[in-house]
Amino acid sequence: MGRKYCDMISKIKAEDGFKRDLVVLMEEKRQAQTRRSNGRYFSMKQNRKKWPALVAAALAVLTCTGAALAVLYTGFGAKNDGVQFSDNYPQYLEKLDQRTAGDGVQVALESYLCDEGFLDLQFRVKIGEEKLEAFREGKDANWEEPLTYLSFNDPVMEKNGVRSLRLGGANYTLNIDGQDIWLRGRTARSVEKVGVGEYVVQQMWFLGEDVLEGKDEFRISLKDVAVGLGEDCIPMEGGFDLTVSKAKAAASTVTVEMKDNVWSPREGVTKTVEKVSQTPLQTIFRIRSVYTGISSEEMNIDSWDYLVYDAAGQARATYSARVAAEITYADGTVERLAEPGEYDLSRSSFEGATFITEEIVAVAPMEGAVALRAYESEYAPDYRMTVAAEYRIDLSAGTVEAETVNAVIYDAGTGEMDNEYGVYYKLRYGQDVSEVLGIRDPLGEWWLEGGDLSSELD
């Protein structure tokens, strides 16, 4: 990858998901421009619109790296990804003591937290003094090499004496009960420096019903452990194996089935808040979207983000992810997609298909009347965010009322911004939007001008 783009991505202060998706999208385009099926391209047609929005959102926060995130003594959860748990999380915390090391670096797996679909592992990474001194050489007295990633299940490759990872520490693959499961779009991570050469890393995965199939206990294997220090990739010796149980949290979880609340943002599309799980750690909303009349020539599938507001109108830190997707062709054949965020379908041509997606929205426990605001992003041609809808949910009665909003809260072309965008930005990225306004979006502009990633990645 060209140095200028590596430098930009390394400086992004945003959720790890944005940075990892940038790396993966670039790598995918280098390998094939897009996935092929029967010699025909599919994914880039619908992803081309989403890619600039992803880049804009990521590069809109180009500032210095580093942020104070969550560690054990201040509460679990990757807060800059919107993940937060209730204050009683210590009751459900399971402590561990597994360690591995390599080339002056030690990694310890200290504890885990497992909820209705969430697995949060906490690690402590320590860099030896000799290793630190080697990195400090030629730098000023206050400089210290940052920890850039802690990677699992992504084999270290070496070419011309340089070690690297295919996914750059994305941690998309998780081995559950001996099976490798691809979880792109369902990960969150926080890194906090807690001492000289010492970091606490929280790595989270969302493990929905499609992955666990009703399991309360399962085996996790983390192999090919590697630590990234600047541009150095350092493999560790051995890995981590543990049995995880969510039974304790599941025993105190209540699921509320929502009454009929089908809402349609446009013709041929319906969205429904199907149920809400009230766990002792979180409130988790499950949303089902149905798209009818889908063809291979035009796949207009929404990609939304969400915030949950309490009865007083106060926005809460919120995590959302698409966790499942399937297509039913006109002849009744059903194809479940292993990668919910991409629509690389097996048939080269089709008409009249039905596409179904499932999303989760999670927030620290809430009760009573809440509002779920749905946000849609697009390039038009400038980055723009719209409040598409609001779901007014009564968690006690199990009722939902959906209302179309369609209010633009940020338009990069005009510079107009609603206060709600500032609230959204603060909760999603952990900093005030005023700190990053006016920063140019060189990669986004380059993409719109038809830039070719493949030459940059060779």
Short mmCIF file of C-alpha atoms in Angstrom, two decimals:
data_model
loop_
_atom_site.label_atom_id
_atom_site.label_comp_id
_atom_site.label_asym_id
_atom_site.label_seq_id
_atom_site.Cartn_x
_atom_site.Cartn_y
_atom_site.Cartn_z
CA MET A 1 0.00 0.00 0.00
CA GLY A 2 1.27 3.48 -0.79
CA ARG A 3 2.96 5.17 2.13
CA LYS A 4 0.63 8.18 2.03
CA TYR A 5 -2.42 5.99 2.62
CA CYS A 6 -0.72 3.89 5.30
CA ASP A 7 0.15 7.09 7.12
CA MET A 8 -3.40 8.40 6.91
CA ILE A 9 -5.00 5.21 8.16
CA SER A 10 -2.53 4.90 11.03
CA LYS A 11 -3.58 8.35 12.29
CA ILE A 12 -7.31 7.75 12.32
CA LYS A 13 -8.85 8.26 15.73
CA ALA A 14 -12.04 6.32 15.21
CA GLU A 15 -13.49 2.95 15.99
CA ASP A 16 -11.19 0.11 15.00
CA GLY A 17 -13.91 -1.20 12.69
CA PHE A 18 -13.48 1.75 10.33
CA LYS A 19 -9.72 1.32 10.15
CA ARG A 20 -9.93 -2.43 9.70
CA ASP A 21 -12.59 -2.10 7.00
CA LEU A 22 -10.38 0.34 5.11
CA VAL A 23 -7.54 -2.17 5.15
CA VAL A 24 -9.77 -5.05 4.11
CA LEU A 25 -11.49 -3.11 1.33
CA MET A 26 -8.14 -2.07 -0.08
CA GLU A 27 -6.83 -5.61 0.11
CA GLU A 28 -9.92 -7.00 -1.58
CA LYS A 29 -9.67 -4.57 -4.45
CA ARG A 30 -6.02 -5.41 -4.95
CA GLN A 31 -6.76 -9.11 -5.07
CA ALA A 32 -9.70 -9.00 -7.42
CA GLN A 33 -11.27 -5.51 -7.64
CA THR A 34 -14.33 -7.36 -6.37
CA ARG A 35 -15.34 -10.95 -5.89
CA ARG A 36 -16.38 -12.76 -9.05
CA SER A 37 -19.16 -15.21 -9.62
CA ASN A 38 -19.40 -16.87 -13.04
CA GLY A 39 -17.11 -14.18 -14.38
CA ARG A 40 -19.36 -11.28 -13.39
CA TYR A 41 -18.80 -8.55 -10.80
CA PHE A 42 -21.37 -7.87 -8.10
CA SER A 43 -20.15 -6.37 -4.87
CA MET A 44 -18.53 -3.14 -5.96
CA LYS A 45 -21.67 -1.86 -7.67
CA GLN A 46 -23.48 -1.63 -4.37
CA ASN A 47 -20.38 -1.07 -2.23
CA ARG A 48 -19.04 1.82 -4.32
CA LYS A 49 -21.63 4.11 -2.78
CA LYS A 50 -20.90 2.88 0.75
CA TRP A 51 -17.11 3.04 0.40
CA PRO A 52 -16.82 6.87 0.15
CA ALA A 53 -19.13 7.23 3.16
CA LEU A 54 -16.93 4.82 5.10
CA VAL A 55 -13.81 6.69 4.05
CA ALA A 56 -15.36 10.07 4.85
CA ALA A 57 -16.45 9.00 8.29
CA ALA A 58 -13.07 7.45 9.02
CA LEU A 59 -10.87 10.19 7.61
CA ALA A 60 -13.05 12.92 9.11
CA VAL A 61 -11.36 12.09 12.39
CA LEU A 62 -7.72 12.30 11.33
CA THR A 63 -6.01 13.42 14.53
CA CYS A 64 -3.35 12.05 16.83
CA THR A 65 -3.81 8.45 17.94
CA GLY A 66 -4.68 7.36 21.44
CA ALA A 67 -7.72 7.70 23.65
CA ALA A 68 -8.60 6.78 27.21
CA LEU A 69 -10.87 3.76 26.79
CA ALA A 70 -12.24 1.10 29.11
CA VAL A 71 -10.11 -1.12 31.33
CA LEU A 72 -11.08 -3.54 34.05
CA TYR A 73 -11.07 -1.03 36.87
CA THR A 74 -13.22 1.52 34.97
CA GLY A 75 -15.73 -0.82 33.36
CA PHE A 76 -15.76 -3.29 30.51
CA GLY A 77 -16.78 -2.40 26.96
CA ALA A 78 -15.17 -0.78 23.91
CA LYS A 79 -16.62 2.64 24.62
CA ASN A 80 -15.40 4.34 21.46
CA ASP A 81 -17.39 1.76 19.52
CA GLY A 82 -20.49 2.56 21.57
CA VAL A 83 -20.26 -0.61 23.66
CA GLN A 84 -21.12 -0.20 27.32
CA PHE A 85 -22.36 -2.54 30.02
CA SER A 86 -24.26 -2.01 33.25
CA ASP A 87 -22.41 -1.18 36.46
CA ASN A 88 -23.04 -4.66 37.83
CA TYR A 89 -20.78 -6.28 35.23
CA PRO A 90 -18.29 -7.52 37.91
CA GLN A 91 -20.89 -10.11 38.98
CA TYR A 92 -20.59 -11.72 35.54
CA LEU A 93 -16.85 -11.31 35.05
CA GLU A 94 -14.74 -14.48 34.84
CA LYS A 95 -11.05 -14.07 35.68
CA LEU A 96 -8.34 -15.92 33.76
CA ASP A 97 -4.56 -16.27 33.79
CA GLN A 98 -3.18 -17.38 30.43
CA ARG A 99 0.06 -16.01 29.02
CA THR A 100 2.19 -16.07 25.91
CA ALA A 101 5.33 -14.21 24.81
CA GLY A 102 7.69 -13.49 21.94
CA ASP A 103 10.64 -11.20 21.14
CA GLY A 104 10.49 -9.01 24.25
CA VAL A 105 6.67 -8.80 24.41
CA GLN A 106 4.30 -10.56 26.81
CA VAL A 107 0.54 -10.99 26.38
CA ALA A 108 -1.77 -12.11 29.20
CA LEU A 109 -5.46 -13.04 28.88
CA GLU A 110 -6.87 -11.75 32.17
CA SER A 111 -10.66 -12.08 32.05
CA TYR A 112 -13.78 -12.40 29.95
CA LEU A 113 -17.36 -11.17 29.99
CA CYS A 114 -20.09 -12.94 28.02
CA ASP A 115 -23.62 -11.68 27.54
CA GLU A 116 -26.51 -12.46 25.22
CA GLY A 117 -24.34 -12.61 22.12
CA PHE A 118 -21.34 -10.56 23.28
CA LEU A 119 -17.93 -11.92 24.17
CA ASP A 120 -15.44 -9.43 25.64
CA LEU A 121 -11.87 -10.63 26.29
CA GLN A 122 -9.43 -8.47 28.24
CA PHE A 123 -5.69 -8.73 27.60
CA ARG A 124 -2.65 -7.02 29.06
CA VAL A 125 0.32 -6.42 26.75
CA LYS A 126 3.75 -5.61 28.22
CA ILE A 127 6.73 -4.49 26.13
CA GLY A 128 10.11 -5.22 27.68
CA GLU A 129 12.48 -2.34 28.42
CA GLU A 130 15.09 -3.60 25.95
CA LYS A 131 12.47 -3.71 23.23
CA LEU A 132 11.31 -0.21 24.09
CA GLU A 133 14.85 1.11 23.97
CA ALA A 134 15.30 -0.31 20.49
CA PHE A 135 12.20 1.58 19.33
CA ARG A 136 13.26 4.80 21.08
CA GLU A 137 16.59 4.92 19.24
CA GLY A 138 16.82 8.18 17.33
CA LYS A 139 13.64 9.59 18.88
CA ASP A 140 13.13 12.30 21.46
CA ALA A 141 12.96 11.50 25.17
CA ASN A 142 9.15 11.55 25.36
CA TRP A 143 8.55 9.28 22.41
CA GLU A 144 7.26 5.72 22.79
CA GLU A 145 6.26 3.27 20.09
CA PRO A 146 2.51 2.64 20.30
CA LEU A 147 0.81 -0.73 20.32
CA THR A 148 -1.02 -0.84 16.99
CA TYR A 149 -2.81 -4.18 17.27
CA LEU A 150 -3.18 -7.51 19.04
CA SER A 151 -4.09 -10.11 16.43
CA PHE A 152 -5.49 -13.65 16.48
CA ASN A 153 -6.21 -16.39 13.92
CA ASP A 154 -4.51 -14.46 11.11
CA PRO A 155 -1.23 -16.26 10.22
CA VAL A 156 1.90 -14.12 10.09
CA MET A 157 3.36 -13.93 6.58
CA GLU A 158 6.97 -13.08 5.78
CA LYS A 159 8.26 -11.70 2.49
CA ASN A 160 11.74 -10.28 1.92
CA GLY A 161 12.35 -10.40 5.65
CA VAL A 162 9.26 -8.33 6.48
CA ARG A 163 6.48 -9.87 8.57
CA SER A 164 2.87 -8.83 8.02
CA LEU A 165 -0.75 -9.89 8.48
CA ARG A 166 -3.29 -10.17 5.70
CA LEU A 167 -5.95 -8.31 7.72
CA GLY A 168 -3.69 -6.06 9.80
CA GLY A 169 -5.04 -7.09 13.20
CA ALA A 170 -8.73 -7.01 12.26
CA ASN A 171 -9.59 -10.16 14.27
CA TYR A 172 -12.44 -11.13 11.99
CA THR A 173 -11.94 -14.90 12.45
CA LEU A 174 -12.89 -16.59 15.71
CA ASN A 175 -12.59 -20.33 16.30
CA ILE A 176 -15.64 -21.62 18.19
CA ASP A 177 -15.80 -25.31 19.10
CA GLY A 178 -13.17 -26.10 16.48
CA GLN A 179 -14.84 -24.17 13.65
CA ASP A 180 -13.40 -20.99 12.14
CA ILE A 181 -16.17 -18.38 11.93
CA TRP A 182 -15.80 -15.15 9.92
CA LEU A 183 -17.18 -12.19 11.90
CA ARG A 184 -16.34 -9.13 9.87
CA GLY A 185 -18.44 -6.18 10.93
CA ARG A 186 -19.08 -7.71 14.34
CA THR A 187 -15.95 -6.70 16.21
CA ALA A 188 -14.96 -3.85 18.50
CA ARG A 189 -11.71 -3.15 20.31
CA SER A 190 -10.25 -0.66 22.74
CA VAL A 191 -6.61 -0.07 23.64
CA GLU A 192 -5.44 1.94 26.63
CA LYS A 193 -1.92 2.66 27.73
CA VAL A 194 -1.80 2.01 31.49
CA GLY A 195 1.95 2.29 32.12
CA VAL A 196 5.33 2.53 30.40
CA GLY A 197 5.21 -0.12 27.70
CA GLU A 198 1.99 -1.57 29.17
CA TYR A 199 -1.43 -1.66 27.52
CA VAL A 200 -4.87 -3.07 28.28
CA VAL A 201 -6.68 -4.39 25.20
CA GLN A 202 -10.34 -5.33 25.12
CA GLN A 203 -11.35 -7.38 22.11
CA MET A 204 -15.06 -7.88 21.52
CA TRP A 205 -17.08 -10.03 19.16
CA PHE A 206 -20.81 -10.05 18.63
CA LEU A 207 -21.89 -13.69 18.54
CA GLY A 208 -25.52 -13.79 17.46
CA GLU A 209 -27.99 -16.65 17.38
CA ASP A 210 -26.75 -17.60 13.91
CA VAL A 211 -23.31 -18.36 15.36
CA LEU A 212 -24.01 -19.93 18.74
CA GLU A 213 -27.21 -21.81 17.83
CA GLY A 214 -28.53 -21.65 21.38
CA LYS A 215 -25.24 -22.60 23.07
CA ASP A 216 -24.72 -21.29 26.57
CA GLU A 217 -21.18 -22.74 26.73
CA PHE A 218 -18.58 -22.97 23.97
CA ARG A 219 -14.84 -23.35 23.40
CA ILE A 220 -12.75 -20.45 22.07
CA SER A 221 -9.33 -20.95 20.43
CA LEU A 222 -7.03 -18.02 19.62
CA LYS A 223 -4.06 -19.10 17.52
CA ASP A 224 -1.42 -17.21 15.52
CA VAL A 225 -1.20 -14.54 18.22
CA ALA A 226 0.75 -11.49 17.02
CA VAL A 227 1.45 -8.00 18.33
CA GLY A 228 1.90 -4.95 16.13
CA LEU A 229 4.38 -2.32 17.29
CA GLY A 230 4.48 0.44 14.73
CA GLU A 231 5.26 -1.32 11.46
CA ASP A 232 6.73 -4.39 13.18
CA CYS A 233 4.68 -7.59 13.39
CA ILE A 234 5.82 -9.76 16.30
CA PRO A 235 4.50 -13.35 16.50
CA MET A 236 3.88 -14.85 19.94
CA GLU A 237 4.61 -18.43 21.01
CA GLY A 238 1.47 -20.51 21.48
CA GLY A 239 -2.05 -19.18 21.88
CA PHE A 240 -5.10 -19.09 24.13
CA ASP A 241 -7.81 -21.70 24.70
CA LEU A 242 -10.74 -21.21 27.02
CA THR A 243 -14.25 -22.42 27.69
CA VAL A 244 -16.73 -19.55 27.75
CA SER A 245 -20.15 -19.60 29.39
CA LYS A 246 -22.95 -17.07 29.11
CA ALA A 247 -25.26 -19.13 31.33
CA LYS A 248 -25.02 -16.76 34.29
CA ALA A 249 -26.18 -13.76 32.25
CA ALA A 250 -28.71 -15.85 30.29
CA ALA A 251 -30.38 -16.94 33.53
CA SER A 252 -31.31 -13.31 34.24
CA THR A 253 -32.26 -12.35 30.67
CA VAL A 254 -35.84 -11.54 29.67
CA THR A 255 -36.82 -11.35 26.00
CA VAL A 256 -39.76 -9.11 25.05
CA GLU A 257 -41.46 -9.84 21.73
CA MET A 258 -42.46 -6.60 20.03
CA LYS A 259 -45.98 -6.22 18.64
CA ASP A 260 -46.57 -5.53 14.94
CA ASN A 261 -44.57 -2.46 13.95
CA VAL A 262 -43.67 -2.89 10.28
CA TRP A 263 -42.33 0.36 8.81
CA SER A 264 -41.45 1.05 5.18
CA PRO A 265 -38.78 3.62 4.26
CA ARG A 266 -39.61 3.17 0.57
CA GLU A 267 -41.48 0.85 -1.75
CA GLY A 268 -40.40 -2.77 -1.49
CA VAL A 269 -38.64 -2.35 1.88
CA THR A 270 -39.95 -3.08 5.37
CA LYS A 271 -38.17 -2.84 8.71
CA THR A 272 -39.37 -4.32 11.99
CA VAL A 273 -38.11 -4.18 15.56
CA GLU A 274 -38.81 -7.84 16.30
CA LYS A 275 -37.76 -8.28 19.92
CA VAL A 276 -35.73 -6.82 22.74
CA SER A 277 -33.53 -8.84 25.11
CA GLN A 278 -33.21 -7.34 28.59
CA THR A 279 -29.99 -8.84 29.95
CA PRO A 280 -28.32 -7.93 33.26
CA LEU A 281 -25.60 -6.23 31.22
CA GLN A 282 -27.35 -4.68 28.22
CA THR A 283 -30.60 -3.99 26.39
CA ILE A 284 -30.36 -5.52 22.91
CA PHE A 285 -32.78 -4.64 20.08
CA ARG A 286 -33.09 -6.96 17.07
CA ILE A 287 -34.19 -5.43 13.76
CA ARG A 288 -35.30 -7.37 10.68
CA SER A 289 -35.33 -5.76 7.22
CA VAL A 290 -36.99 -7.29 4.15
CA TYR A 291 -36.23 -6.11 0.59
CA THR A 292 -38.45 -7.47 -2.18
CA GLY A 293 -38.08 -7.33 -5.94
CA ILE A 294 -34.27 -7.38 -5.74
CA SER A 295 -32.31 -7.94 -8.96
CA SER A 296 -28.64 -8.53 -9.76
CA GLU A 297 -28.62 -5.25 -11.68
CA GLU A 298 -29.67 -3.08 -8.75
CA MET A 299 -29.20 -3.96 -5.08
CA ASN A 300 -30.17 -0.90 -3.07
CA ILE A 301 -29.60 -2.24 0.45
CA ASP A 302 -29.55 0.25 3.34
CA SER A 303 -26.72 0.53 5.82
CA TRP A 304 -27.87 2.29 8.98
CA ASP A 305 -26.45 3.29 12.32
CA TYR A 306 -28.43 3.92 15.51
CA LEU A 307 -28.59 5.81 18.79
CA VAL A 308 -30.94 5.01 21.66
CA TYR A 309 -32.51 7.87 23.63
CA ASP A 310 -34.01 7.45 27.10
CA ALA A 311 -37.39 8.79 28.29
CA ALA A 312 -35.79 12.16 29.11
CA GLY A 313 -34.46 12.50 25.56
CA GLN A 314 -30.86 11.80 26.59
CA ALA A 315 -28.81 9.93 23.97
CA ARG A 316 -26.95 6.85 25.18
CA ALA A 317 -23.79 5.25 23.83
CA THR A 318 -25.02 2.64 21.36
CA TYR A 319 -23.47 -0.27 19.44
CA SER A 320 -25.03 -1.57 16.23
CA ALA A 321 -24.08 -4.19 13.66
CA ARG A 322 -25.58 -6.23 10.84
CA VAL A 323 -25.34 -9.83 11.97
CA ALA A 324 -27.09 -11.89 9.31
CA ALA A 325 -28.23 -11.69 5.69
CA GLU A 326 -29.87 -14.09 3.28
CA ILE A 327 -31.41 -14.02 -0.17
CA THR A 328 -34.33 -16.06 -1.48
CA TYR A 329 -34.35 -16.30 -5.27
CA ALA A 330 -37.57 -16.30 -7.27
CA ASP A 331 -37.47 -20.11 -7.57
CA GLY A 332 -37.41 -20.47 -3.77
CA THR A 333 -33.69 -21.26 -3.39
CA VAL A 334 -32.30 -19.72 -0.20
CA GLU A 335 -28.70 -18.55 0.13
CA ARG A 336 -27.48 -17.45 3.54
CA LEU A 337 -24.51 -15.10 3.30
CA ALA A 338 -21.52 -15.83 5.50
CA GLU A 339 -20.51 -12.17 5.21
CA PRO A 340 -23.51 -10.01 6.21
CA GLY A 341 -21.91 -6.78 5.01
CA GLU A 342 -21.30 -7.87 1.41
CA TYR A 343 -23.65 -9.07 -1.28
CA ASP A 344 -21.49 -11.36 -3.38
CA LEU A 345 -24.18 -13.76 -4.55
CA SER A 346 -23.77 -17.09 -6.26
CA ARG A 347 -26.01 -16.39 -9.25
CA SER A 348 -24.71 -14.22 -12.06
CA SER A 349 -28.17 -12.93 -12.94
CA PHE A 350 -31.50 -12.91 -11.13
CA GLU A 351 -34.78 -10.99 -10.79
CA GLY A 352 -37.52 -10.84 -8.17
CA ALA A 353 -35.44 -12.03 -5.22
CA THR A 354 -36.09 -11.26 -1.55
CA PHE A 355 -33.22 -10.07 0.61
CA ILE A 356 -33.46 -10.23 4.43
CA THR A 357 -31.02 -8.72 6.92
CA GLU A 358 -30.88 -8.80 10.70
CA GLU A 359 -29.28 -6.10 12.86
CA ILE A 360 -28.66 -5.72 16.57
CA VAL A 361 -28.59 -2.48 18.52
CA ALA A 362 -27.15 -2.69 22.04
CA VAL A 363 -27.06 -0.17 24.88
CA ALA A 364 -26.45 -0.30 28.64
CA PRO A 365 -29.67 -1.49 30.36
CA MET A 366 -32.71 0.75 29.89
CA GLU A 367 -36.34 0.55 31.00
CA GLY A 368 -39.67 2.11 30.11
CA ALA A 369 -40.10 4.39 27.10
CA VAL A 370 -37.11 4.78 24.76
CA ALA A 371 -36.54 6.11 21.24
CA LEU A 372 -34.38 4.37 18.65
CA ARG A 373 -33.11 6.88 16.05
CA ALA A 374 -31.95 5.41 12.73
CA TYR A 375 -29.23 7.27 10.78
CA GLU A 376 -28.40 6.82 7.12
CA SER A 377 -25.17 8.06 5.50
CA GLU A 378 -24.45 8.77 1.85
CA TYR A 379 -22.25 10.69 -0.58
CA ALA A 380 -24.35 13.09 -2.62
CA PRO A 381 -21.59 13.78 -3.74
CA ASP A 382 -20.47 15.12 -0.35
CA TYR A 383 -20.76 13.11 2.82
CA ARG A 384 -24.21 13.59 4.32
CA MET A 385 -26.04 12.04 7.28
CA THR A 386 -29.81 11.85 7.62
CA VAL A 387 -32.10 10.81 10.46
CA ALA A 388 -34.20 8.36 8.48
CA ALA A 389 -36.63 7.22 11.16
CA GLU A 390 -37.47 7.07 14.84
CA TYR A 391 -38.84 4.04 16.64
CA ARG A 392 -40.68 4.89 19.87
CA ILE A 393 -40.50 1.76 21.99
CA ASP A 394 -42.27 0.98 25.25
CA LEU A 395 -40.17 -1.77 26.79
CA SER A 396 -42.78 -2.45 29.47
CA ALA A 397 -45.73 -2.85 27.09
CA GLY A 398 -43.76 -4.37 24.21
CA THR A 399 -45.06 -1.83 21.70
CA VAL A 400 -43.33 0.09 18.91
CA GLU A 401 -44.40 3.10 16.86
CA ALA A 402 -42.26 3.97 13.83
CA GLU A 403 -42.16 7.41 12.21
CA THR A 404 -40.37 8.66 9.10
CA VAL A 405 -38.10 11.64 9.85
CA ASN A 406 -35.77 12.21 6.84
CA ALA A 407 -33.96 15.15 8.46
CA VAL A 408 -30.42 15.99 7.31
CA ILE A 409 -28.24 16.60 10.37
CA TYR A 410 -24.91 17.03 8.59
CA ASP A 411 -24.06 18.02 5.03
CA ALA A 412 -20.36 18.28 4.17
CA GLY A 413 -21.19 20.14 0.98
CA THR A 414 -22.88 23.06 2.71
CA GLY A 415 -21.21 22.71 6.10
CA GLU A 416 -24.60 22.76 7.82
CA MET A 417 -24.77 20.72 10.99
CA ASP A 418 -27.53 20.01 13.49
CA ASN A 419 -26.78 19.63 17.20
CA GLU A 420 -27.86 16.02 16.94
CA TYR A 421 -24.89 15.24 14.70
CA GLY A 422 -22.55 16.54 17.38
CA VAL A 423 -24.20 14.25 19.93
CA TYR A 424 -23.98 11.29 17.53
CA TYR A 425 -20.32 11.98 16.75
CA LYS A 426 -19.34 12.32 20.40
CA LEU A 427 -20.96 9.02 21.34
CA ARG A 428 -19.59 7.11 18.34
CA TYR A 429 -16.02 8.45 18.26
CA GLY A 430 -15.36 9.78 21.75
CA GLN A 431 -14.49 13.35 20.76
CA ASP A 432 -16.20 16.61 19.87
CA VAL A 433 -16.90 17.05 16.18
CA SER A 434 -15.64 20.66 16.42
CA GLU A 435 -12.14 19.26 16.96
CA VAL A 436 -12.00 17.71 13.50
CA LEU A 437 -14.09 19.96 11.23
CA GLY A 438 -12.33 21.39 8.23
CA ILE A 439 -9.89 18.51 7.79
CA ARG A 440 -9.72 17.48 4.15
CA ASP A 441 -10.70 14.06 2.91
CA PRO A 442 -7.91 13.26 0.40
CA LEU A 443 -8.63 9.56 0.08
CA GLY A 444 -12.34 10.18 -0.46
CA GLU A 445 -11.60 12.75 -3.16
CA TRP A 446 -9.11 10.38 -4.76
CA TRP A 447 -11.71 7.60 -4.86
CA LEU A 448 -14.34 9.81 -6.48
CA GLU A 449 -11.77 10.77 -9.11
CA GLY A 450 -11.42 7.09 -10.06
CA GLY A 451 -8.26 6.22 -8.14
CA ASP A 452 -6.94 2.68 -8.50
CA LEU A 453 -6.14 0.91 -5.22
CA SER A 454 -4.38 -2.02 -6.85
CA SER A 455 -1.28 -0.03 -7.82
CA GLU A 456 -1.03 1.37 -4.30
CA LEU A 457 -1.15 -2.09 -2.73
CA ASP A 458 1.46 -3.84 -4.90
#
